[in-house]
mmCIF file of C-alpha atoms in Angstrom:
data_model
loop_
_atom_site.group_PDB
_atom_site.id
_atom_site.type_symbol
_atom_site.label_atom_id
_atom_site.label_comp_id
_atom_site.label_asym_id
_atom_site.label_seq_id
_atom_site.Cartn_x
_atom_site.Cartn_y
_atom_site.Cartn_z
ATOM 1 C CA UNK P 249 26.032 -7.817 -19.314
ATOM 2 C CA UNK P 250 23.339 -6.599 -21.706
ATOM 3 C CA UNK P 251 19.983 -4.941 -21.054
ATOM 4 C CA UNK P 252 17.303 -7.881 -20.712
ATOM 5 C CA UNK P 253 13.695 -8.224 -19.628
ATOM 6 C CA UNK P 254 11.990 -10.285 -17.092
ATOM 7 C CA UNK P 255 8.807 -12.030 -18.232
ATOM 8 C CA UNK P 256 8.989 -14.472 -15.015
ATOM 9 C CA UNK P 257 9.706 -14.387 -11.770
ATOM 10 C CA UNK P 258 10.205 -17.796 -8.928
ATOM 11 C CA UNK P 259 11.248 -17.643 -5.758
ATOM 12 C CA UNK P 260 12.496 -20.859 -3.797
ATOM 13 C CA UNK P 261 13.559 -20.054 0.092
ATOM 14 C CA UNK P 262 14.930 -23.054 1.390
ATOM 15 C CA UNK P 263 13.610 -22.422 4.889
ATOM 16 C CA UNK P 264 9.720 -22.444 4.579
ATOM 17 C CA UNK P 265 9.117 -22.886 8.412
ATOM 18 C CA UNK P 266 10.752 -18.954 9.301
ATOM 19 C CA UNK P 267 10.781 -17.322 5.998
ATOM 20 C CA UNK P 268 8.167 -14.468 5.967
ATOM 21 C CA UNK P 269 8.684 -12.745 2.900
ATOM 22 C CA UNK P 270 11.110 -11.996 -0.314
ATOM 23 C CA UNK P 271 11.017 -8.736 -2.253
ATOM 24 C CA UNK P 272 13.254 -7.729 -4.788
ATOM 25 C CA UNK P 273 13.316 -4.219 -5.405
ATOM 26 C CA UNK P 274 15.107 -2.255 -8.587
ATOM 27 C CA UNK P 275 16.048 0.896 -7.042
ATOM 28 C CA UNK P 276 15.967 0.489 -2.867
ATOM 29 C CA UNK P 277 13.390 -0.177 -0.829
ATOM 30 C CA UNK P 278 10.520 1.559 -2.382
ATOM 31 C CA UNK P 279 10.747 4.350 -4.782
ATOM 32 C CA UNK P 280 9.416 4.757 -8.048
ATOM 33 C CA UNK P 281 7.443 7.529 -9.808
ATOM 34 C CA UNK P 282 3.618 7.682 -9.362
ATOM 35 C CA UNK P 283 1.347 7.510 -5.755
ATOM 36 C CA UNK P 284 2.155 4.689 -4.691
ATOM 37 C CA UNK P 285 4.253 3.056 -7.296
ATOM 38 C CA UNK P 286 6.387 -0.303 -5.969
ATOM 39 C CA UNK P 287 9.529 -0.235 -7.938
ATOM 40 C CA UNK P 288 9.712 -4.284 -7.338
ATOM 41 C CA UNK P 289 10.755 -7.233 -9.359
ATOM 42 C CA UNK P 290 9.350 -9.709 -7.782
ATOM 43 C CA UNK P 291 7.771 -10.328 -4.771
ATOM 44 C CA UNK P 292 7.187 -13.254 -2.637
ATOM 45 C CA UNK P 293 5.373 -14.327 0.710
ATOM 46 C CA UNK P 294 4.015 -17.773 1.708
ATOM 47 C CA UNK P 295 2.900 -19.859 -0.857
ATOM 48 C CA UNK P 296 2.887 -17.422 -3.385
ATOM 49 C CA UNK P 297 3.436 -19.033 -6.850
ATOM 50 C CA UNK P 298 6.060 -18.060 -9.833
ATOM 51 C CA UNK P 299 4.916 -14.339 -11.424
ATOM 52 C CA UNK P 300 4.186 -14.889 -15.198
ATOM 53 C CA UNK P 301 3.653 -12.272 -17.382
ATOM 54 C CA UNK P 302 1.454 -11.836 -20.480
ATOM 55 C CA UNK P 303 3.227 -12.752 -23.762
ATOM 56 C CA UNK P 304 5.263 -9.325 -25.009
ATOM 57 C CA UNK P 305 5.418 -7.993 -21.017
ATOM 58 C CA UNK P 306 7.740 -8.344 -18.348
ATOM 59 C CA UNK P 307 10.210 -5.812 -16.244
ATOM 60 C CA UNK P 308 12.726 -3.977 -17.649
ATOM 61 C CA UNK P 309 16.261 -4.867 -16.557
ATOM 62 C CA UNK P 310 19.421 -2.171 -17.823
ATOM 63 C CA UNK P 311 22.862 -3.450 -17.711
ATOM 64 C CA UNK P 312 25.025 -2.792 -14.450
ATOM 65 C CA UNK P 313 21.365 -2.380 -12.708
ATOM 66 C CA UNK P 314 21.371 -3.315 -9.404
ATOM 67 C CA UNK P 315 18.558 -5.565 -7.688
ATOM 68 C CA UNK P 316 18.011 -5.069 -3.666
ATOM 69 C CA UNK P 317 16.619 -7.854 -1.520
ATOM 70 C CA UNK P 318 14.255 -7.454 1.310
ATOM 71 C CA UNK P 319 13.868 -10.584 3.418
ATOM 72 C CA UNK P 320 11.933 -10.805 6.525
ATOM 73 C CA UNK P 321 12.199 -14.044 8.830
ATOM 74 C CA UNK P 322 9.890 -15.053 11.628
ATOM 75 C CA UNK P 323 11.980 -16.106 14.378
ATOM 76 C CA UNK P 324 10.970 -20.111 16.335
ATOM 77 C CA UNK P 325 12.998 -19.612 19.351
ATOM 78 C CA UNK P 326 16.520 -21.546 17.379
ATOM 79 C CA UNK P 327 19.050 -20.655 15.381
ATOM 80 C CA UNK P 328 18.060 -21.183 11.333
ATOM 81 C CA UNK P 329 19.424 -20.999 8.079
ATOM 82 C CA UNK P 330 17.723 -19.959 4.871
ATOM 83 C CA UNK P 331 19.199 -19.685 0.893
ATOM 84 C CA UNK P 332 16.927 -18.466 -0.975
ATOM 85 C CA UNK P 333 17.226 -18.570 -4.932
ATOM 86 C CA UNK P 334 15.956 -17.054 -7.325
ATOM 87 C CA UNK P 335 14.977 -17.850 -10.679
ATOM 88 C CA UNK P 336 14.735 -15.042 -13.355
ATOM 89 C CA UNK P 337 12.957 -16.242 -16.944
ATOM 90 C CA UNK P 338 14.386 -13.318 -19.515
ATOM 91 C CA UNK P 339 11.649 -12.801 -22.582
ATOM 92 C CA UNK P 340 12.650 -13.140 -25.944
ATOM 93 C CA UNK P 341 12.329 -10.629 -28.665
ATOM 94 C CA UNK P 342 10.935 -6.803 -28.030
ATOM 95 C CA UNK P 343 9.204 -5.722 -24.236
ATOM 96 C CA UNK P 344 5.460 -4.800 -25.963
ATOM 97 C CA UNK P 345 4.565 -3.382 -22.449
ATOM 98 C CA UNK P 346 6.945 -2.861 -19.159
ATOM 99 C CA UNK P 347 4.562 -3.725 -15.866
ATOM 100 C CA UNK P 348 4.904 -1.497 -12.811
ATOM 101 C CA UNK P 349 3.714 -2.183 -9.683
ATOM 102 C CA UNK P 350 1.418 -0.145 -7.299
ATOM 103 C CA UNK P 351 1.040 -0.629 -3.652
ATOM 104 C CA UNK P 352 -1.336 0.213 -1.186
ATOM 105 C CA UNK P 353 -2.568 -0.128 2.636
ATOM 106 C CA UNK P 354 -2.652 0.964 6.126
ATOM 107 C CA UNK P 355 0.026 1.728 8.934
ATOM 108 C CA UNK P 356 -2.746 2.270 11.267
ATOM 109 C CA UNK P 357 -4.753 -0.364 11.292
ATOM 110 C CA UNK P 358 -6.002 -1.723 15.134
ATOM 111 C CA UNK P 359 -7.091 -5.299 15.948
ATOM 112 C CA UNK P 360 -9.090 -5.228 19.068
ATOM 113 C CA UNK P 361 -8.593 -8.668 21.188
ATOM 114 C CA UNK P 362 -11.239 -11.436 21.250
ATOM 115 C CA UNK P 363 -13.032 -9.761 18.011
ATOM 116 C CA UNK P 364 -13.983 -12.155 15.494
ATOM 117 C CA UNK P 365 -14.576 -10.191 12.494
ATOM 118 C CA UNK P 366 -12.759 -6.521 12.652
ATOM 119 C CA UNK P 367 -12.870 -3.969 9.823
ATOM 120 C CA UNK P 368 -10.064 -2.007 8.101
ATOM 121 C CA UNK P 369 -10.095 -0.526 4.887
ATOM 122 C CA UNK P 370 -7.678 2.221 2.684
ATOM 123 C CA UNK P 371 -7.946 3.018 -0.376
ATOM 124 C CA UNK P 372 -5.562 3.408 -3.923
ATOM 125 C CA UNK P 373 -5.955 6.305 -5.968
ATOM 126 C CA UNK P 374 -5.000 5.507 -9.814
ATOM 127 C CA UNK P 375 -3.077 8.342 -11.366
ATOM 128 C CA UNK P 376 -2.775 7.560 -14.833
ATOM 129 C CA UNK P 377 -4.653 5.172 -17.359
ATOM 130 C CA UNK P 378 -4.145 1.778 -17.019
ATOM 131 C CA UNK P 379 -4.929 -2.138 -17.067
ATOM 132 C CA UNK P 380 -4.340 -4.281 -14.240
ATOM 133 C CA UNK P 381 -2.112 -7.409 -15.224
ATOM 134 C CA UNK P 382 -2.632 -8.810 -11.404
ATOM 135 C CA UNK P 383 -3.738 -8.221 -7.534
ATOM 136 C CA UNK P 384 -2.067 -9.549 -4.491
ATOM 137 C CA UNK P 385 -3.565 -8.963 -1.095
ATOM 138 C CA UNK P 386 -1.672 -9.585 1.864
ATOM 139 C CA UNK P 387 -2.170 -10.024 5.447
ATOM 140 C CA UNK P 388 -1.341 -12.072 8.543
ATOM 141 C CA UNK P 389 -2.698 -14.869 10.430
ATOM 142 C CA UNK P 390 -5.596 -13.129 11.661
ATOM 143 C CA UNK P 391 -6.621 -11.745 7.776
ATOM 144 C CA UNK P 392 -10.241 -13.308 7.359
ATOM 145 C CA UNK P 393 -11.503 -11.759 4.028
ATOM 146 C CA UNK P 394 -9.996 -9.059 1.591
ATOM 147 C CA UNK P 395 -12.306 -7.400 -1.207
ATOM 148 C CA UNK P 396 -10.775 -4.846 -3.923
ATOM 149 C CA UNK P 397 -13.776 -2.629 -5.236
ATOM 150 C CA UNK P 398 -13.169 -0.171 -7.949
ATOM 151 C CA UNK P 399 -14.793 3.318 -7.864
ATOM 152 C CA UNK P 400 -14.522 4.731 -11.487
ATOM 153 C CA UNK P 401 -14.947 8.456 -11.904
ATOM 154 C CA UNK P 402 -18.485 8.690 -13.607
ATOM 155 C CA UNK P 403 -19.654 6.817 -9.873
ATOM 156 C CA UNK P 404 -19.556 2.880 -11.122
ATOM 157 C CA UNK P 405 -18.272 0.371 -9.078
ATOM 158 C CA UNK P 406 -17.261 -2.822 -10.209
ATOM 159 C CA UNK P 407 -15.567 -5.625 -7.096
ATOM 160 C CA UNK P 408 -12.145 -6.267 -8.847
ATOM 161 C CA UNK P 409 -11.393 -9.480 -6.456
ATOM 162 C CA UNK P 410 -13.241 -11.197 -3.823
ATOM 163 C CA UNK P 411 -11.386 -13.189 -1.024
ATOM 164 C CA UNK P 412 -13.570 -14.442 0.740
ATOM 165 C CA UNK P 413 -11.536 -16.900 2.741
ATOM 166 C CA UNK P 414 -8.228 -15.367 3.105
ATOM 167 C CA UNK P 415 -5.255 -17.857 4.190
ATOM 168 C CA UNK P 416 -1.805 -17.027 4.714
ATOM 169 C CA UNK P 417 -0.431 -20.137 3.724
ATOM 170 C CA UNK P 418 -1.695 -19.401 0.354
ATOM 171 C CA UNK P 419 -0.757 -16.187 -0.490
ATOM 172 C CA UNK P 420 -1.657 -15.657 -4.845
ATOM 173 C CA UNK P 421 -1.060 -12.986 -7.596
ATOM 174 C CA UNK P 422 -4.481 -13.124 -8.897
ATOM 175 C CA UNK P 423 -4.888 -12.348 -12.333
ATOM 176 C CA UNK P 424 -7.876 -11.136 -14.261
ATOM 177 C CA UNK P 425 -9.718 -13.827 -16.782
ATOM 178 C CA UNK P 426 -10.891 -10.430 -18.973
ATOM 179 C CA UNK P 427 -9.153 -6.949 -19.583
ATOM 180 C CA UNK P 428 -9.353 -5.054 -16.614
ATOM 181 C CA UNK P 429 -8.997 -1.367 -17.344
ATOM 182 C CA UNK P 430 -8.775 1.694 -15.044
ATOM 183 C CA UNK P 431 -9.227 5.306 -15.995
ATOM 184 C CA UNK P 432 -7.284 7.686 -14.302
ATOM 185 C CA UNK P 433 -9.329 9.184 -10.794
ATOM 186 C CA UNK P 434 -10.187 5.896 -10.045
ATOM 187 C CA UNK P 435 -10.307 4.350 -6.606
ATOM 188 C CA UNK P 436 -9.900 1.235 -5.915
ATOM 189 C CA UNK P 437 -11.218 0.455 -2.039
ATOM 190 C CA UNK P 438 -9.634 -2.141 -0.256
ATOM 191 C CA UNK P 439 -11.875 -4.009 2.775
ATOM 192 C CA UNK P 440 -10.697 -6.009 5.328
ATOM 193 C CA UNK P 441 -11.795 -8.554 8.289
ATOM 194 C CA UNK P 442 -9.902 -9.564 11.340
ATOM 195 C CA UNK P 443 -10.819 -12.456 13.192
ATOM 196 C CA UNK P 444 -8.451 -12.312 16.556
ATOM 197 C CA UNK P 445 -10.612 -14.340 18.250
ATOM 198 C CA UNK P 446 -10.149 -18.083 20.376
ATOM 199 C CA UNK P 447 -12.011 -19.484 17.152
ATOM 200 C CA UNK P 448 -8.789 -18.745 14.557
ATOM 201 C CA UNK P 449 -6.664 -21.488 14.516
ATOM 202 C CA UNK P 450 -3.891 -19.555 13.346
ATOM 203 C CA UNK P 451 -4.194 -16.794 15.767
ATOM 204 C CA UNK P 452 -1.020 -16.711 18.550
ATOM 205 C CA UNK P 453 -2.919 -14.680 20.761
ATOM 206 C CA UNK P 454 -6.455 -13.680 20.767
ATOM 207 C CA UNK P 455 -6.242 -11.598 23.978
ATOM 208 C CA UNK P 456 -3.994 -9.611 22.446
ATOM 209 C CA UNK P 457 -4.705 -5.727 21.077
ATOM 210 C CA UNK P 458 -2.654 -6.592 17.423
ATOM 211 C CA UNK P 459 -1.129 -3.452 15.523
ATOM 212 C CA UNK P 460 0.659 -2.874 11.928
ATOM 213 C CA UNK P 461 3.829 -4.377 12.056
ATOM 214 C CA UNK P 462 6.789 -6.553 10.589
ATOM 215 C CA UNK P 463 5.897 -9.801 12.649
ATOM 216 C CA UNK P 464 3.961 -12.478 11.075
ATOM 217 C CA UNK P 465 2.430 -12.025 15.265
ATOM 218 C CA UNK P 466 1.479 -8.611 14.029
ATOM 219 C CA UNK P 467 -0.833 -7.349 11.426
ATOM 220 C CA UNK P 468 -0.696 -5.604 7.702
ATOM 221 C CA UNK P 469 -3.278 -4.744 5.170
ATOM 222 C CA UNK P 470 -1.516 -4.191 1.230
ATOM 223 C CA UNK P 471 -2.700 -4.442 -1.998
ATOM 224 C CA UNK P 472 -0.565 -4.929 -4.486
ATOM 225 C CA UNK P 473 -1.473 -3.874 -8.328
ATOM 226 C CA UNK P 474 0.889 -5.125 -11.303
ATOM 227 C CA UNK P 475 -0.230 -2.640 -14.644
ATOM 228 C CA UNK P 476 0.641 -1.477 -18.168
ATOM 229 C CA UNK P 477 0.127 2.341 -18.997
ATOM 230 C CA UNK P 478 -2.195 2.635 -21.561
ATOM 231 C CA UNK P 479 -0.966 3.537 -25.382
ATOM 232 C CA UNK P 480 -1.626 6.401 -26.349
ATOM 233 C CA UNK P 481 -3.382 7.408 -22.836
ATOM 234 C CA UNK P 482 -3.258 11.237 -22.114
ATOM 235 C CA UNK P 483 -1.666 9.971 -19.271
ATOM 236 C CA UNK P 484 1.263 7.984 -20.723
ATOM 237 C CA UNK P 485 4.582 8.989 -18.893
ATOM 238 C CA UNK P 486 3.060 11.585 -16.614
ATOM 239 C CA UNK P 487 0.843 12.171 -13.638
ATOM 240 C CA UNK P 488 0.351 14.878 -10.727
ATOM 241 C CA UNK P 489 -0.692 11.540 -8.051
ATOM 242 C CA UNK P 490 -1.798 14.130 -5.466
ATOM 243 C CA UNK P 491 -3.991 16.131 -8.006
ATOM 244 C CA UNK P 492 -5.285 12.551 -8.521
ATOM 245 C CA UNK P 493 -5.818 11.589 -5.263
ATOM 246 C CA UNK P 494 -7.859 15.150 -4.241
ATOM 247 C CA UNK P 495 -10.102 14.494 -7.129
ATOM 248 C CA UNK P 496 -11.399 11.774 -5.367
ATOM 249 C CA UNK P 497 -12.621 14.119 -2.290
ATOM 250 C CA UNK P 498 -15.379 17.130 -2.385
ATOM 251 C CA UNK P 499 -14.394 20.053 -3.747
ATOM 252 C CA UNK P 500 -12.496 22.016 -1.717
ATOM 253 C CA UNK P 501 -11.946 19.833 0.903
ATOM 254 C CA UNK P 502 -8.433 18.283 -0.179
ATOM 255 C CA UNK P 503 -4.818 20.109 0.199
ATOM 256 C CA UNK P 504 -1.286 19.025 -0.232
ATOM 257 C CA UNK P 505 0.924 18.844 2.148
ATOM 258 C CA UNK P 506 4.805 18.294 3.072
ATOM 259 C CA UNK P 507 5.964 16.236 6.085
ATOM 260 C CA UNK P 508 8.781 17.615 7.345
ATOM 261 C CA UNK P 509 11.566 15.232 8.273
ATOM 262 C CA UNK P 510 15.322 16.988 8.444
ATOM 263 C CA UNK P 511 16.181 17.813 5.071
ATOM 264 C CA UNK P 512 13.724 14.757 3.370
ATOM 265 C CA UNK P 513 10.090 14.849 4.008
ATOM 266 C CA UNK P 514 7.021 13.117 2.920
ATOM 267 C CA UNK P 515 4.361 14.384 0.167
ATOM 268 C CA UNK P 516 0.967 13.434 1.173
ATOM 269 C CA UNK P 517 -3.162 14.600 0.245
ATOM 270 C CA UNK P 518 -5.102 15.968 3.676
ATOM 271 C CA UNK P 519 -8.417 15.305 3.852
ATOM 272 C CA UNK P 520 -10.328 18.048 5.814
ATOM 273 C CA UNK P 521 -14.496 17.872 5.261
ATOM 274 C CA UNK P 522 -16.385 20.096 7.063
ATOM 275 C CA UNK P 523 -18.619 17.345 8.632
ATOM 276 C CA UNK P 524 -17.136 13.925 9.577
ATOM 277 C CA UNK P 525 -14.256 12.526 9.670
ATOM 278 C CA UNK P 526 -11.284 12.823 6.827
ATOM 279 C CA UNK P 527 -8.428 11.099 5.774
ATOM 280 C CA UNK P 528 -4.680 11.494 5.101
ATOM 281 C CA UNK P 529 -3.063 10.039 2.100
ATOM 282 C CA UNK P 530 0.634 9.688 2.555
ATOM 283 C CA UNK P 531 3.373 8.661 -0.317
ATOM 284 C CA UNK P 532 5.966 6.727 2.040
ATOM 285 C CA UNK P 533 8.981 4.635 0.261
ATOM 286 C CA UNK P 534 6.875 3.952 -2.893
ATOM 287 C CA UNK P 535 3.766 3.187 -0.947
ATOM 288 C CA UNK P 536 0.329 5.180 -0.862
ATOM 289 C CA UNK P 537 -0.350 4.977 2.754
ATOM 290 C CA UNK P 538 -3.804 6.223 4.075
ATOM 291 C CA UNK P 539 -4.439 7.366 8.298
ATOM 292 C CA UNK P 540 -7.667 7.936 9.236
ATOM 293 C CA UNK P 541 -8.782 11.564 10.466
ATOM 294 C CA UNK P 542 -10.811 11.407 13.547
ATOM 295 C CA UNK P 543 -12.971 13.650 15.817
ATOM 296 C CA UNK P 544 -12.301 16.157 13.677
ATOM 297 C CA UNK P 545 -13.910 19.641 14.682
ATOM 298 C CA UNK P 546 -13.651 23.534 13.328
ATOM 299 C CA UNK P 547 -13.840 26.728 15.169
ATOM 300 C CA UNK P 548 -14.238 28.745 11.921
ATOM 301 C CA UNK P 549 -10.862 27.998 9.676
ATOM 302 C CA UNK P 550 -9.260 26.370 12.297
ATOM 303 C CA UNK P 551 -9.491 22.653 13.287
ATOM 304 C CA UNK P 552 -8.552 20.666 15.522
ATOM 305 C CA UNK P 553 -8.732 16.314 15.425
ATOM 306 C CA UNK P 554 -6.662 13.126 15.734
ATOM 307 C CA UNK P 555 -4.648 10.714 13.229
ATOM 308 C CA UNK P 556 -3.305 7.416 13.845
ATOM 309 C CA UNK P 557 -0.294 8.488 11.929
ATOM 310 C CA UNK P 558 1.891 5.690 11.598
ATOM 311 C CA UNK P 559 4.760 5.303 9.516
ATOM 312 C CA UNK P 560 6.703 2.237 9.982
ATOM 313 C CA UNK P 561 7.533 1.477 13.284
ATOM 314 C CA UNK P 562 7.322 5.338 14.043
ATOM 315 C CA UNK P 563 4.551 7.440 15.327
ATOM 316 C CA UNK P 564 1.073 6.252 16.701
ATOM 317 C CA UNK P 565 -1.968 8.374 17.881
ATOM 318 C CA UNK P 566 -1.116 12.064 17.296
ATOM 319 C CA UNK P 567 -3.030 15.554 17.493
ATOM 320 C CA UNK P 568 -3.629 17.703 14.669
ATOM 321 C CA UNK P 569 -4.250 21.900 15.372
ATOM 322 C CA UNK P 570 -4.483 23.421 11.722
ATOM 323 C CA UNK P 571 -5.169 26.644 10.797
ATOM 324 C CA UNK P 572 -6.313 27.655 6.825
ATOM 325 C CA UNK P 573 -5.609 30.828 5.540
ATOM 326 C CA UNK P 574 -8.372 33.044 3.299
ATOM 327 C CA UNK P 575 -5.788 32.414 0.139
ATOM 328 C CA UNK P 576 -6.015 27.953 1.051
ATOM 329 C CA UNK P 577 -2.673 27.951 2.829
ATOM 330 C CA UNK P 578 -2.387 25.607 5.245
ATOM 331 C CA UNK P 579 -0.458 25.746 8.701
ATOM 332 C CA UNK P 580 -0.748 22.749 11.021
ATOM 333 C CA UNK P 581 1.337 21.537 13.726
ATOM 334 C CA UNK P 582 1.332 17.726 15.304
ATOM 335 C CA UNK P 583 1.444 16.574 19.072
ATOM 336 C CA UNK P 584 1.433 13.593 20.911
ATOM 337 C CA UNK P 585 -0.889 14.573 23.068
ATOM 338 C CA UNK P 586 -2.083 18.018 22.341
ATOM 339 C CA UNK P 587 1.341 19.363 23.886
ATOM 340 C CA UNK P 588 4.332 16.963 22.840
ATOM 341 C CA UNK P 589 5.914 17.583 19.671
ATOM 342 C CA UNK P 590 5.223 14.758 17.251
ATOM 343 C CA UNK P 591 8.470 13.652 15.007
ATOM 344 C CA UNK P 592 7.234 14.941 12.199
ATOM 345 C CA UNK P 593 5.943 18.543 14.347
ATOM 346 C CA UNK P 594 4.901 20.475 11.554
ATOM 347 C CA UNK P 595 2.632 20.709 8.373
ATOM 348 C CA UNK P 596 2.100 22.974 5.660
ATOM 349 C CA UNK P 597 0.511 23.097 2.754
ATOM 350 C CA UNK P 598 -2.201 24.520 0.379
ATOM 351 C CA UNK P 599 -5.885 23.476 -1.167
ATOM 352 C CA UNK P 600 -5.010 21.388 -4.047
ATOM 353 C CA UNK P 601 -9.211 21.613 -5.709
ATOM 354 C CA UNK P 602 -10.105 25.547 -5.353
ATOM 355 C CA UNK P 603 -13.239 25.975 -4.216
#
């Protein structure tokens, strides 16, 4: 009836043995201002504990505001029943700092079969001045190891969290013993092992070629960031995430570009060096999604190279043919195999970092 604010959050599914995952989102699935910002609640997956917050910060809650649950069950071959509750713990007195929520990962990560210890990695770009309240990495049953290493913008690097034996039965908010601060044009890289071999007890299938996906069979690779903004941070209350994200790259090398999906579309950062292979940062439902750029060649300002560009359950293995103009347009068009519009068939955009 009145506006509130959340200082804890607990989650209690009554069905342990199918329930995946609980997230309670403010404003529908995803959303939020910011690269990557998780306009979430709460958010729980197996064996995650109750989300406390510091003394004097929590989540802000208006009256007549309506909350959005995602639930994802694991199916055991019967019929089941779950009822979840969930236990909100308002604060008392003034909201000192409202935490946001930042999330991270890759769509197109690929488990090869009978590997024992497969890489992945993605990155989050920070956007604004912050401090880190907590990290949550998540993963499936083959997850091994997660480590979150922060690159600050004068070239430091500091490892923000170290899993070194990652267990999805015991999935944990982690939260930092000292002040954790990030500038803005920090990146924070996340690092990943598979083990989808015979030797993981917990794998269902180790001859099996495992993608992204929704299954607790299938794979995922998120970080999840809780923060405060900074007071009095040049950055308090606004942010250009892309600008943020292409400061991170070369000079020159970065440009921002528009998906284009029917009338919506999809902001994202384009990664084109001149040697190697790039990246593409997508913003997707209040997540900072990153695709790797590969075999990526030029024939003078045009280039040619292919993206596992995977949103969701759409997309896959797709061909990029881009063309940049003298004044840092960009033109692009994407295939599914060099002649097959993709679903998304075409990109445009410009150099975000002038050279």
């Amino acid at each position: 009836p009145d506006d509130r604010w959340v200082q804890a959050v607990e989650f209690r599914p009554s069905n342990l043995e199918v329930t995946h995952h609980v997230v309670i989102f403010m404003g529908g699935f995803g959303g939020g201002g910011g690269m990557g910002n998780f306009d979430v609640l709460g958010v729980w997956s197996v064996g995650t504990e109750p989300n406390v917050y510091p003394e004097g910060m929590g989540r802000k809650l208006e009256k007549g505001q309506h909350l959005f649950a995602n639930m994802h069950y694991h199916p055991n071959g019967t019929a089941q029943k779950d009822q979840t509750r969930i236990g909100l713990h308002f604060g008392e007195g003034p909201l000192k700092h409202e935490v946001r929520a930042a999330l991270a990962g890759s769509f197109s990560l690929s488990v090869p079969p009978n590997v024992a210890n497969h890489q992945e990695t993605a990155s989050w770009y920070v956007d604004r001045d912050m401090q880190i309240i907590s990290l949550f990495p998540h993963m499936h049953l083959r997850g091994k190891d997660m480590r979150l290493t922060a690159v600050y913008p004068d070239g430091r690097d500091q490892t923000l969290l170290n899993v070194p034996g990652y267990d999805f039965n015991w999935q944990l908010f982690y939260y930092p013993k000292d002040e954790l601060v990030l500038p803005a044009g920090s990146r924070v890289d996340i690092l990943a092992h598979y083990d989808n071999s015979a030797e993981n007890p917990y794998n269902p299938d180790p001859n099996r070629r495992v993608y992204f996906g929704t299954s607790t069979d299938d794979e995922m690779l998120f970080g999840i960031f809780e923060y405060i903004e900074l007071d009095g941070s040049a950055t308090a209350g606004r942010s250009d995430p892309l600008a943020a994200v292409a400061a991170s790259f070369p000079k020159g090398e970065a440009y921002r570009v528009f998906l284009k999906a029917g009338e919506a579309g999809l902001p994202a950062v384009l990664h084109l060096p001149r040697e190697g292979d790039g990246r593409w940062i997508i913003l997707f439902n209040g997540t900072q999604i990153e695709a790797p750029v590969e075999n990526l060649t030029w024939d003078g300002d045009t280039c040619n190279a292919t993206v596992a560009l995977q949103m969701g359950q759409f997309g896959g293995q797709v061909v990029l043919d881009a063309t940049i103009h003298p004044d840092g347009r960009l033109d692009g068009r994407l295939t599914n195999d060099g002649t097959t519009p993709f679903l998304i068939p075409r990109i445009e955009g410009e150099r975000i970092v002038a050279e």
